[in-house]
mmCIF file of C-alpha atoms in Angstrom:
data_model
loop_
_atom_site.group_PDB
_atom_site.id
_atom_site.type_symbol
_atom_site.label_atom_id
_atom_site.label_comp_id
_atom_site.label_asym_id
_atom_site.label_seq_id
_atom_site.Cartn_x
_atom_site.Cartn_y
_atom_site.Cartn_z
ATOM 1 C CA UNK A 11 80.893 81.527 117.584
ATOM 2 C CA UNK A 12 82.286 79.794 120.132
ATOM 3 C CA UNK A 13 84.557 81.638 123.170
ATOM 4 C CA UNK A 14 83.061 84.975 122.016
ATOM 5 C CA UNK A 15 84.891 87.103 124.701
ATOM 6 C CA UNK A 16 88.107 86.279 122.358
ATOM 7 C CA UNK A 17 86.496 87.757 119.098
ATOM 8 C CA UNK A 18 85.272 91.050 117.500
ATOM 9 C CA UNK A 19 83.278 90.697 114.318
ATOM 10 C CA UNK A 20 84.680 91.898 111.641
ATOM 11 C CA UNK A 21 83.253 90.813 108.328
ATOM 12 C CA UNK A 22 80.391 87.957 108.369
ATOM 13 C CA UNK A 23 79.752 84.906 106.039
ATOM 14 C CA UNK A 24 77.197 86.588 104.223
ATOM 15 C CA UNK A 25 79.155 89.486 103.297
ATOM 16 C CA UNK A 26 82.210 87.704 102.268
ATOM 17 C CA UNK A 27 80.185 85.424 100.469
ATOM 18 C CA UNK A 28 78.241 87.692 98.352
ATOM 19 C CA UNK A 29 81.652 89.666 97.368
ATOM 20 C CA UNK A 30 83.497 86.372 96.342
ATOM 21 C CA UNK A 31 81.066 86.194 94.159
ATOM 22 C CA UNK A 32 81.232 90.067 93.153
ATOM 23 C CA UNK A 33 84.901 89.740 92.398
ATOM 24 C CA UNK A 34 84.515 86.433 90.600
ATOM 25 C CA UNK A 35 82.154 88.312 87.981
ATOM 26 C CA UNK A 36 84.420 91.340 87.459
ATOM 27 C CA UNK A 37 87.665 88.553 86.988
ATOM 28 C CA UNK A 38 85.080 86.487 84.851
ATOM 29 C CA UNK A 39 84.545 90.167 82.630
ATOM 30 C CA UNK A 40 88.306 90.920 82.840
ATOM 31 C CA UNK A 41 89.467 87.445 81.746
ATOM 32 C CA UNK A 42 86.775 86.288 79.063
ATOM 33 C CA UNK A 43 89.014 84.116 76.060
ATOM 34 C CA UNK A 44 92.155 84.647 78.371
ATOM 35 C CA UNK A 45 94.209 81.445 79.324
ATOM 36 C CA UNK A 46 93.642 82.259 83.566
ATOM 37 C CA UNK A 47 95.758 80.335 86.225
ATOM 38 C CA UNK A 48 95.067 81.075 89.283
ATOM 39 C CA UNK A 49 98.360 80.669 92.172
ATOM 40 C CA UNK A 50 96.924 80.119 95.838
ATOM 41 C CA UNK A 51 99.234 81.235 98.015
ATOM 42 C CA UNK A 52 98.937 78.609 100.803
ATOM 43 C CA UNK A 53 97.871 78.462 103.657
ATOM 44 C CA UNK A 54 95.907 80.961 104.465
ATOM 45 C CA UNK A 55 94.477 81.640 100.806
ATOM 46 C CA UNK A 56 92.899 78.084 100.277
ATOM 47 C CA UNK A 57 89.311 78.360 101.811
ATOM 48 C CA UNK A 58 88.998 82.115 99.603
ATOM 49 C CA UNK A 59 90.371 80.447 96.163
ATOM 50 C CA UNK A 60 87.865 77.952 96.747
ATOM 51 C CA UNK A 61 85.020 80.049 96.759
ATOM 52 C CA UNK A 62 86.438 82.503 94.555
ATOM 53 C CA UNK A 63 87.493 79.617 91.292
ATOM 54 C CA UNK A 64 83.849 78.875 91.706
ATOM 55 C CA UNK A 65 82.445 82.052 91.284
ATOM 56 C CA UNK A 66 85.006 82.579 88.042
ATOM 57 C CA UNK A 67 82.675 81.510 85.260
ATOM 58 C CA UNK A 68 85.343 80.629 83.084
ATOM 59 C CA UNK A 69 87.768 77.442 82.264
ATOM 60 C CA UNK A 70 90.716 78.094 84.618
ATOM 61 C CA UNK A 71 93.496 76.137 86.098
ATOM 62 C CA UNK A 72 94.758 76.591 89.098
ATOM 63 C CA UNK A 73 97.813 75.717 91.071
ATOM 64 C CA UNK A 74 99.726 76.803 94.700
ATOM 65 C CA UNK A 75 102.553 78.404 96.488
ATOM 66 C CA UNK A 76 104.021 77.909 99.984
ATOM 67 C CA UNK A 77 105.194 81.290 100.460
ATOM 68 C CA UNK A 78 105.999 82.487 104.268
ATOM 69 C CA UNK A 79 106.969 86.054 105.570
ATOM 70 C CA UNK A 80 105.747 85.616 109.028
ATOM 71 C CA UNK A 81 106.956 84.090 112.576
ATOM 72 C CA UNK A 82 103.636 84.178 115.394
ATOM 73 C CA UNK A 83 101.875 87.291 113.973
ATOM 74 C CA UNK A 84 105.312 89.605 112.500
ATOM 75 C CA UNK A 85 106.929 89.789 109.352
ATOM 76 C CA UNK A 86 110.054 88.478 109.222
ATOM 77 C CA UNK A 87 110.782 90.505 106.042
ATOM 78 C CA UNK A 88 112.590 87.394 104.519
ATOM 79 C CA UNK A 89 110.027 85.238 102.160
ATOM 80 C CA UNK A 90 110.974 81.722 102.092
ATOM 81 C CA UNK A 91 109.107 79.086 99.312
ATOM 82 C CA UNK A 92 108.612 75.972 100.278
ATOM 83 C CA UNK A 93 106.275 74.966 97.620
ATOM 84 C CA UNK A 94 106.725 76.202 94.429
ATOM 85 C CA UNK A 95 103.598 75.973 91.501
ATOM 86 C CA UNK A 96 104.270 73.107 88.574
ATOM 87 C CA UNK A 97 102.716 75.085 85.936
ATOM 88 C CA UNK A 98 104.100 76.358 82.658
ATOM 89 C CA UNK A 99 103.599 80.054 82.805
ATOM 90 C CA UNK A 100 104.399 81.552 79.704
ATOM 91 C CA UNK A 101 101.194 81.957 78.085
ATOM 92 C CA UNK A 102 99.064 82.389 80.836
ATOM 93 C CA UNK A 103 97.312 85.460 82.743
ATOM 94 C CA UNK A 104 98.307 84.657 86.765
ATOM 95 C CA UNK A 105 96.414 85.708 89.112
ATOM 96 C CA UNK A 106 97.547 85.583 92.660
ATOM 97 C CA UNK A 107 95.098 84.970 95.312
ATOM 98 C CA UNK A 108 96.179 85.908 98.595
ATOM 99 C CA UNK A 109 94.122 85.825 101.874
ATOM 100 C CA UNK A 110 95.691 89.203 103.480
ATOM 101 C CA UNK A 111 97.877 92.059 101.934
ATOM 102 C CA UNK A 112 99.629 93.940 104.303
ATOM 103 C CA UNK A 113 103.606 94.840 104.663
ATOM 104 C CA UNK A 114 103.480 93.579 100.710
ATOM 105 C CA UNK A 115 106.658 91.610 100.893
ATOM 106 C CA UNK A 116 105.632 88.359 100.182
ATOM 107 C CA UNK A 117 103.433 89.078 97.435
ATOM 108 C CA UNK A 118 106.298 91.842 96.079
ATOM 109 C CA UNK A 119 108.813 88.820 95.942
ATOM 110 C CA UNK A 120 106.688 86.320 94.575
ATOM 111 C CA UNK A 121 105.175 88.202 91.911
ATOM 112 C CA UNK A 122 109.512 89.030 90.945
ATOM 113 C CA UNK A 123 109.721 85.545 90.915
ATOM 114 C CA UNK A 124 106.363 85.032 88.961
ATOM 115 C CA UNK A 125 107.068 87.555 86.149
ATOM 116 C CA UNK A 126 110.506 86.286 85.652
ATOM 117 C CA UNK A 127 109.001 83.277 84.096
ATOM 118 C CA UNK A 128 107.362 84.960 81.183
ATOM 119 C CA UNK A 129 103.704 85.178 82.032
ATOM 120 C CA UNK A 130 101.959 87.003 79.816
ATOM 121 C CA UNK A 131 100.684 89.107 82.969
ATOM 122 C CA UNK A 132 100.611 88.618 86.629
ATOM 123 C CA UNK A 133 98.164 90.819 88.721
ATOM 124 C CA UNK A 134 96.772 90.083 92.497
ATOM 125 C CA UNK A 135 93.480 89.128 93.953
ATOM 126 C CA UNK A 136 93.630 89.951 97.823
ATOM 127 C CA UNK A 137 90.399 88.932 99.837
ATOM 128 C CA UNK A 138 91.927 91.478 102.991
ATOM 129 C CA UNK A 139 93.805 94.735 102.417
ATOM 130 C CA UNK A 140 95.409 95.962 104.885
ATOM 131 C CA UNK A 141 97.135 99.557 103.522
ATOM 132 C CA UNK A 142 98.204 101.102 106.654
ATOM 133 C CA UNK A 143 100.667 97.770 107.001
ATOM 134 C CA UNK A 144 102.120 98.301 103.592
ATOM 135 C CA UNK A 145 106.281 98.610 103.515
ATOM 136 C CA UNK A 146 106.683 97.873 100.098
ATOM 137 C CA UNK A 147 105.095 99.553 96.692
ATOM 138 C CA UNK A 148 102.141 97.189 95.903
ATOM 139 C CA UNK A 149 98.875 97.175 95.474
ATOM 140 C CA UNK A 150 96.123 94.463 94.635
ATOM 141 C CA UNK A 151 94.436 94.855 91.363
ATOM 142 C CA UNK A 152 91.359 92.658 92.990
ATOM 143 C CA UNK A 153 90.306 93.710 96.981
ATOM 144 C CA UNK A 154 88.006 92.177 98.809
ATOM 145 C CA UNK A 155 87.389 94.106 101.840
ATOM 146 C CA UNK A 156 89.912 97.060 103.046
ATOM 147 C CA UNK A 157 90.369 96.129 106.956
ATOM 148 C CA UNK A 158 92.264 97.937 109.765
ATOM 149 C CA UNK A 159 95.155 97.561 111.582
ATOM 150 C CA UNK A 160 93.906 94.463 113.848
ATOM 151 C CA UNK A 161 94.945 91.001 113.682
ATOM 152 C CA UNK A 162 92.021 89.176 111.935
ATOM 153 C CA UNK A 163 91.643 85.335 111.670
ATOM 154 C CA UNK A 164 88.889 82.667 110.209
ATOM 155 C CA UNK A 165 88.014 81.837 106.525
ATOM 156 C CA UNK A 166 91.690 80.276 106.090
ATOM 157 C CA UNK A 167 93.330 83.209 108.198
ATOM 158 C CA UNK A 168 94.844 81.125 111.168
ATOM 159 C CA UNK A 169 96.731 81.872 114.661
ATOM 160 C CA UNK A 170 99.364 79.841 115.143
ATOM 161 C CA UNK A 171 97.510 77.604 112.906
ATOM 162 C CA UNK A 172 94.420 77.733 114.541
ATOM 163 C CA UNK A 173 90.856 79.560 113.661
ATOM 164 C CA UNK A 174 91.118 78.611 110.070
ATOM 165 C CA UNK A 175 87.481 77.192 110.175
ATOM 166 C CA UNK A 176 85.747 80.527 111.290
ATOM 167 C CA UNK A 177 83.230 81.499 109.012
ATOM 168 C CA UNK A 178 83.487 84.454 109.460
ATOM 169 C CA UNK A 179 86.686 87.078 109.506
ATOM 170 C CA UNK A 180 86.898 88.115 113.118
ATOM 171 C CA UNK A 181 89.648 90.172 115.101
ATOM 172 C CA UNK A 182 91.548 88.070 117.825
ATOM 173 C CA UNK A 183 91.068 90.252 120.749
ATOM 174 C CA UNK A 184 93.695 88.344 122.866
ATOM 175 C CA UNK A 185 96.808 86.434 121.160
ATOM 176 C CA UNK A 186 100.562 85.997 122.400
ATOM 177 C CA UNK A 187 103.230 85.708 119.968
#
């Protein structure tokens, strides 16, 4: 990993490779003769749903959101869409997939906006949790990996758009808003 001095492992490739594939079997079991549409919530959630849709062994559609909370590395606490999914939701099982839960807002205000469209059910997949960050009452139904309080990028997490390409999930020792 290049510049190591900035970066503290956190999670490798192998590990977040082998639970992908861990979660996609239990969503596989949970969604078997279900119609599933899975919502990426982009950016930061495209390199995990790509992964993830593959380890899903079942016929899925999937579609994304440009949903932002965040200015630098703090929450706003206003969620603004820019992209919004073109998908008719009333007979499907969503499932958002979300790089990073943390203050909950975003997700809390997109899954309003979700359910008010009729899905038949609308549950989250979260690669990161981070619970000591949480402001609102939310929780993911699918985790990943539950993470500190430390500012993590790679695997589609990004700093000021950069880091995205990291393999693995590392903490940025160093950052300025």
């Amino acid at each position: 990993m290049e510049n190591d001095n900035k970066f503290k492992l956190l999670i490798n490739e192998t590990e977040i490779d082998s639970r992908v594939k861990q979660l996609g079997q239990i969503i596989t079991n949970d969604y078997i003769d279900k119609k599933l549409l899975l919502v990426g919530i982009l950016k930061g959630s495209f390199v995990f749903l790509s992964d993830l849709m593959r380890a899903i062994q079942l016929e899925l559609m999937i579609d994304f959101m440009s949903v932002s909370s965040y200015r630098g590395t703090m929450s706003t606490g206003n969620v603004t869409i820019s992209k919004d999914i073109s998908t008719e939701l009333s007979d499907s099982h969503i499932l958002l997939v979300e790089d990073i839960l943390d203050s909950g807002r975003t997700l809390y205000e997109v899954t309003k906006i979700l359910e008010g469209r009729n899905p038949i059910s609308v549950e989250i997949c979260a690669l990161l949790d981070k619970p000591s960050k949480r402001v609102v009452d939310i929780s993911a139904k699918y985790i990943g990996f539950t993470i500190p309080d430390e500012f993590v990028v790679g695997y589609g997490l990004d700093f000021k758009e950069n880091y995205r390409n990291l393999r693995d999930i590392v903490v940025l020792n160093k950052y300025k808003n």
